[in-house]
Amino acid sequence: ILCVFIFFVPEMNEYAQYIKDKPYEVWRLLTSHFAHWTLTHLLWDILAFVTLGTICEKHSTKGFIAILLPTPITLSLLFPIALPELEQYRGISGIDSALLGYFLAIELQRAHTNDKSYALSIIMITGVIIKLCYEFTNPSALFASHLGNGVINVPFVHLTGFILGLIIFYTTTFESITIKKLSLLEN
């Protein structure tokens, strides 16, 4: 809902986006991920977010919430370091990519007992690699290919988001497993 509101109120879209020359406007660390360049960009991001978010939230509300705040802020803090040439940024695809990484980790965990999950994991890993290779070697994103005149694809965000999703899954899962083992030892 926030993405749609920001998109359809043009002043909000511009007020929310990351702008390299405005580092002291700290709200942009979070809000830039909810602003979008075009309707196509918005629709692809929402489709991915709703689909992957629903799956991840059903698996673990804690894990889902752990993705929502740290991922956009971490990505935004990395922009000046990893992408010093990046002047402006909009889009929730970094969060979508974190959700994809989290979902892949769910399937990898299930793969220990389920051949279908193993096959799905292999397909997903292959798909992510192909998508990232395409985006690192082409000027446009694979799905939202036309972001507008002068707007560039930022595959670093997709790769970093994906890695963050994996990290968040394994850290939240490890913590849950450790707590369960400790409670079993106490009993």
mmCIF file of C-alpha atoms in Angstrom:
data_model
loop_
_atom_site.group_PDB
_atom_site.id
_atom_site.type_symbol
_atom_site.label_atom_id
_atom_site.label_comp_id
_atom_site.label_asym_id
_atom_site.label_seq_id
_atom_site.Cartn_x
_atom_site.Cartn_y
_atom_site.Cartn_z
ATOM 1 C CA ILE A 1 0.000 0.000 0.000
ATOM 2 C CA LEU A 2 2.848 2.355 0.873
ATOM 3 C CA CYS A 3 4.506 1.751 -2.519
ATOM 4 C CA VAL A 4 1.274 2.508 -4.366
ATOM 5 C CA PHE A 5 0.600 5.655 -2.316
ATOM 6 C CA ILE A 6 4.125 6.977 -2.855
ATOM 7 C CA PHE A 7 4.025 6.177 -6.583
ATOM 8 C CA PHE A 8 0.717 7.912 -7.284
ATOM 9 C CA VAL A 9 1.669 11.042 -5.360
ATOM 10 C CA PRO A 10 4.585 12.296 -7.497
ATOM 11 C CA GLU A 11 5.862 14.692 -4.852
ATOM 12 C CA MET A 12 6.114 11.768 -2.411
ATOM 13 C CA ASN A 13 7.981 9.643 -4.951
ATOM 14 C CA GLU A 14 10.663 12.299 -5.322
ATOM 15 C CA TYR A 15 10.716 13.071 -1.595
ATOM 16 C CA ALA A 16 11.190 9.368 -0.790
ATOM 17 C CA GLN A 17 13.921 8.419 -3.313
ATOM 18 C CA TYR A 18 17.581 8.011 -2.442
ATOM 19 C CA ILE A 19 19.600 11.018 -3.586
ATOM 20 C CA LYS A 20 23.373 10.826 -3.300
ATOM 21 C CA ASP A 21 23.746 14.563 -2.659
ATOM 22 C CA LYS A 22 21.336 14.517 0.307
ATOM 23 C CA PRO A 23 23.013 12.176 2.814
ATOM 24 C CA TYR A 24 21.574 13.968 5.843
ATOM 25 C CA GLU A 25 17.989 13.258 4.814
ATOM 26 C CA VAL A 26 18.177 9.931 6.635
ATOM 27 C CA TRP A 27 14.549 8.910 6.027
ATOM 28 C CA ARG A 28 15.592 8.194 2.438
ATOM 29 C CA LEU A 29 17.578 5.171 3.715
ATOM 30 C CA LEU A 30 14.232 3.445 4.184
ATOM 31 C CA THR A 31 11.749 5.323 1.991
ATOM 32 C CA SER A 32 13.732 5.039 -1.259
ATOM 33 C CA HIS A 33 12.856 1.355 -1.382
ATOM 34 C CA PHE A 34 9.147 2.192 -1.518
ATOM 35 C CA ALA A 35 9.443 4.718 -4.372
ATOM 36 C CA HIS A 36 9.339 3.529 -8.009
ATOM 37 C CA TRP A 37 10.269 4.892 -11.444
ATOM 38 C CA THR A 38 7.420 3.534 -13.582
ATOM 39 C CA LEU A 39 4.145 1.675 -13.202
ATOM 40 C CA THR A 40 5.781 -1.458 -14.673
ATOM 41 C CA HIS A 41 8.569 -1.190 -12.092
ATOM 42 C CA LEU A 42 5.986 -0.855 -9.312
ATOM 43 C CA LEU A 43 3.860 -3.778 -10.520
ATOM 44 C CA TRP A 44 6.794 -6.207 -10.856
ATOM 45 C CA ASP A 45 8.080 -5.248 -7.406
ATOM 46 C CA ILE A 46 4.647 -5.626 -5.789
ATOM 47 C CA LEU A 47 4.058 -8.983 -7.485
ATOM 48 C CA ALA A 48 7.383 -10.312 -6.177
ATOM 49 C CA PHE A 49 6.868 -8.814 -2.721
ATOM 50 C CA VAL A 50 3.354 -10.187 -2.228
ATOM 51 C CA THR A 51 4.246 -13.647 -3.563
ATOM 52 C CA LEU A 52 7.542 -14.106 -1.731
ATOM 53 C CA GLY A 53 6.444 -12.164 1.337
ATOM 54 C CA THR A 54 3.409 -14.400 1.818
ATOM 55 C CA ILE A 55 5.510 -17.560 1.590
ATOM 56 C CA CYS A 56 8.217 -16.253 3.929
ATOM 57 C CA GLU A 57 5.764 -14.840 6.461
ATOM 58 C CA LYS A 58 3.917 -18.165 6.618
ATOM 59 C CA HIS A 59 7.221 -19.888 7.351
ATOM 60 C CA SER A 60 8.331 -17.386 9.998
ATOM 61 C CA THR A 61 6.803 -14.045 10.921
ATOM 62 C CA LYS A 62 9.988 -13.274 12.852
ATOM 63 C CA GLY A 63 12.151 -13.947 9.784
ATOM 64 C CA PHE A 64 9.849 -11.901 7.547
ATOM 65 C CA ILE A 65 9.998 -8.921 9.910
ATOM 66 C CA ALA A 66 13.779 -9.359 10.201
ATOM 67 C CA ILE A 67 13.996 -8.760 6.438
ATOM 68 C CA LEU A 68 11.760 -5.691 6.257
ATOM 69 C CA LEU A 69 13.802 -3.158 8.216
ATOM 70 C CA PRO A 70 17.482 -4.147 8.076
ATOM 71 C CA THR A 71 17.534 -4.978 4.362
ATOM 72 C CA PRO A 72 16.618 -1.544 2.942
ATOM 73 C CA ILE A 73 18.737 0.312 5.473
ATOM 74 C CA THR A 74 21.757 -1.960 4.888
ATOM 75 C CA LEU A 75 21.425 -1.583 1.118
ATOM 76 C CA SER A 76 21.127 2.200 1.376
ATOM 77 C CA LEU A 77 24.150 2.435 3.672
ATOM 78 C CA LEU A 78 26.152 0.426 1.115
ATOM 79 C CA PHE A 79 25.254 2.723 -1.821
ATOM 80 C CA PRO A 80 27.994 5.325 -1.191
ATOM 81 C CA ILE A 81 30.607 2.605 -0.607
ATOM 82 C CA ALA A 82 29.769 0.016 -3.263
ATOM 83 C CA LEU A 83 28.076 2.298 -5.800
ATOM 84 C CA PRO A 84 29.606 5.775 -5.462
ATOM 85 C CA GLU A 85 28.376 6.636 -8.974
ATOM 86 C CA LEU A 86 24.731 5.987 -8.034
ATOM 87 C CA GLU A 87 22.959 9.361 -8.020
ATOM 88 C CA GLN A 88 19.388 8.221 -7.278
ATOM 89 C CA TYR A 89 17.629 5.002 -6.330
ATOM 90 C CA ARG A 90 14.046 3.770 -6.145
ATOM 91 C CA GLY A 91 12.564 0.306 -5.765
ATOM 92 C CA ILE A 92 11.705 -2.529 -3.416
ATOM 93 C CA SER A 93 13.572 -5.152 -5.465
ATOM 94 C CA GLY A 94 16.346 -5.367 -2.865
ATOM 95 C CA ILE A 95 13.757 -6.475 -0.312
ATOM 96 C CA ASP A 96 12.205 -8.778 -2.934
ATOM 97 C CA SER A 97 15.641 -10.303 -3.499
ATOM 98 C CA ALA A 98 16.117 -10.786 0.253
ATOM 99 C CA LEU A 99 12.754 -12.559 0.360
ATOM 100 C CA LEU A 100 13.890 -14.733 -2.557
ATOM 101 C CA GLY A 101 17.087 -15.632 -0.693
ATOM 102 C CA TYR A 102 15.047 -16.430 2.419
ATOM 103 C CA PHE A 103 12.637 -18.582 0.368
ATOM 104 C CA LEU A 104 15.529 -20.455 -1.249
ATOM 105 C CA ALA A 105 16.954 -21.158 2.211
ATOM 106 C CA ILE A 106 13.544 -22.532 3.299
ATOM 107 C CA GLU A 107 13.568 -24.878 0.307
ATOM 108 C CA LEU A 108 17.176 -25.899 0.924
ATOM 109 C CA GLN A 109 16.253 -26.779 4.500
ATOM 110 C CA ARG A 110 13.272 -28.818 3.273
ATOM 111 C CA ALA A 111 15.450 -30.520 0.642
ATOM 112 C CA HIS A 112 16.990 -32.738 3.308
ATOM 113 C CA THR A 113 13.716 -34.677 3.496
ATOM 114 C CA ASN A 114 11.940 -33.869 0.259
ATOM 115 C CA ASP A 115 13.141 -34.547 -3.293
ATOM 116 C CA LYS A 116 10.713 -31.975 -4.756
ATOM 117 C CA SER A 117 12.233 -29.244 -2.572
ATOM 118 C CA TYR A 118 15.707 -30.315 -3.684
ATOM 119 C CA ALA A 119 14.703 -30.023 -7.353
ATOM 120 C CA LEU A 120 13.030 -26.662 -6.696
ATOM 121 C CA SER A 121 16.169 -25.454 -4.900
ATOM 122 C CA ILE A 122 18.375 -26.384 -7.867
ATOM 123 C CA ILE A 123 15.984 -24.658 -10.291
ATOM 124 C CA MET A 124 15.885 -21.547 -8.076
ATOM 125 C CA ILE A 125 19.670 -21.372 -7.692
ATOM 126 C CA THR A 126 20.067 -21.730 -11.458
ATOM 127 C CA GLY A 127 17.411 -19.075 -12.068
ATOM 128 C CA VAL A 128 19.025 -16.612 -9.651
ATOM 129 C CA ILE A 129 22.444 -17.128 -11.242
ATOM 130 C CA ILE A 130 21.037 -16.626 -14.757
ATOM 131 C CA LYS A 131 19.093 -13.517 -13.667
ATOM 132 C CA LEU A 132 22.125 -11.955 -11.971
ATOM 133 C CA CYS A 133 24.448 -12.769 -14.887
ATOM 134 C CA TYR A 134 21.960 -11.205 -17.276
ATOM 135 C CA GLU A 135 21.593 -8.079 -15.142
ATOM 136 C CA PHE A 136 25.325 -7.629 -14.535
ATOM 137 C CA THR A 137 25.973 -7.849 -18.297
ATOM 138 C CA ASN A 138 22.958 -5.870 -19.593
ATOM 139 C CA PRO A 139 21.804 -2.339 -18.860
ATOM 140 C CA SER A 140 18.242 -3.387 -17.967
ATOM 141 C CA ALA A 141 16.631 -5.576 -15.334
ATOM 142 C CA LEU A 142 15.337 -8.961 -16.443
ATOM 143 C CA PHE A 143 11.702 -8.363 -15.480
ATOM 144 C CA ALA A 144 11.107 -4.602 -15.212
ATOM 145 C CA SER A 145 13.181 -3.980 -18.302
ATOM 146 C CA HIS A 146 12.159 -0.384 -18.999
ATOM 147 C CA LEU A 147 12.522 1.736 -15.883
ATOM 148 C CA GLY A 148 12.361 5.054 -17.728
ATOM 149 C CA ASN A 149 14.699 7.299 -19.656
ATOM 150 C CA GLY A 150 18.095 7.547 -18.040
ATOM 151 C CA VAL A 151 17.201 5.076 -15.273
ATOM 152 C CA ILE A 152 19.700 2.272 -14.799
ATOM 153 C CA ASN A 153 19.368 -1.217 -13.389
ATOM 154 C CA VAL A 154 21.262 -1.837 -10.123
ATOM 155 C CA PRO A 155 22.024 -5.583 -9.967
ATOM 156 C CA PHE A 156 24.229 -5.012 -6.905
ATOM 157 C CA VAL A 157 20.985 -4.432 -4.977
ATOM 158 C CA HIS A 158 19.551 -7.756 -6.163
ATOM 159 C CA LEU A 159 22.705 -9.713 -5.323
ATOM 160 C CA THR A 160 23.167 -8.058 -1.926
ATOM 161 C CA GLY A 161 19.479 -8.400 -1.055
ATOM 162 C CA PHE A 162 19.593 -12.092 -1.958
ATOM 163 C CA ILE A 163 22.645 -12.642 0.260
ATOM 164 C CA LEU A 164 21.012 -10.717 3.119
ATOM 165 C CA GLY A 165 17.942 -12.967 2.836
ATOM 166 C CA LEU A 166 20.125 -16.062 3.186
ATOM 167 C CA ILE A 167 21.953 -14.563 6.165
ATOM 168 C CA ILE A 168 18.717 -13.537 7.881
ATOM 169 C CA PHE A 169 17.224 -17.006 7.373
ATOM 170 C CA TYR A 170 20.216 -18.818 8.814
ATOM 171 C CA THR A 171 20.688 -16.418 11.737
ATOM 172 C CA THR A 172 16.997 -16.477 12.739
ATOM 173 C CA THR A 173 16.774 -20.238 12.216
ATOM 174 C CA PHE A 174 19.992 -20.903 14.134
ATOM 175 C CA GLU A 175 18.696 -18.822 17.036
ATOM 176 C CA SER A 176 15.400 -20.764 17.066
ATOM 177 C CA ILE A 177 17.196 -24.117 16.958
ATOM 178 C CA THR A 178 19.549 -23.053 19.773
ATOM 179 C CA ILE A 179 16.647 -21.894 21.969
ATOM 180 C CA LYS A 180 14.774 -25.179 21.370
ATOM 181 C CA LYS A 181 17.863 -27.241 22.237
ATOM 182 C CA LEU A 182 18.444 -25.222 25.418
ATOM 183 C CA SER A 183 14.824 -25.650 26.508
ATOM 184 C CA LEU A 184 15.066 -29.417 25.900
ATOM 185 C CA LEU A 185 18.209 -29.546 28.043
ATOM 186 C CA GLU A 186 16.443 -27.716 30.877
ATOM 187 C CA ASN A 187 13.587 -30.234 30.845
#
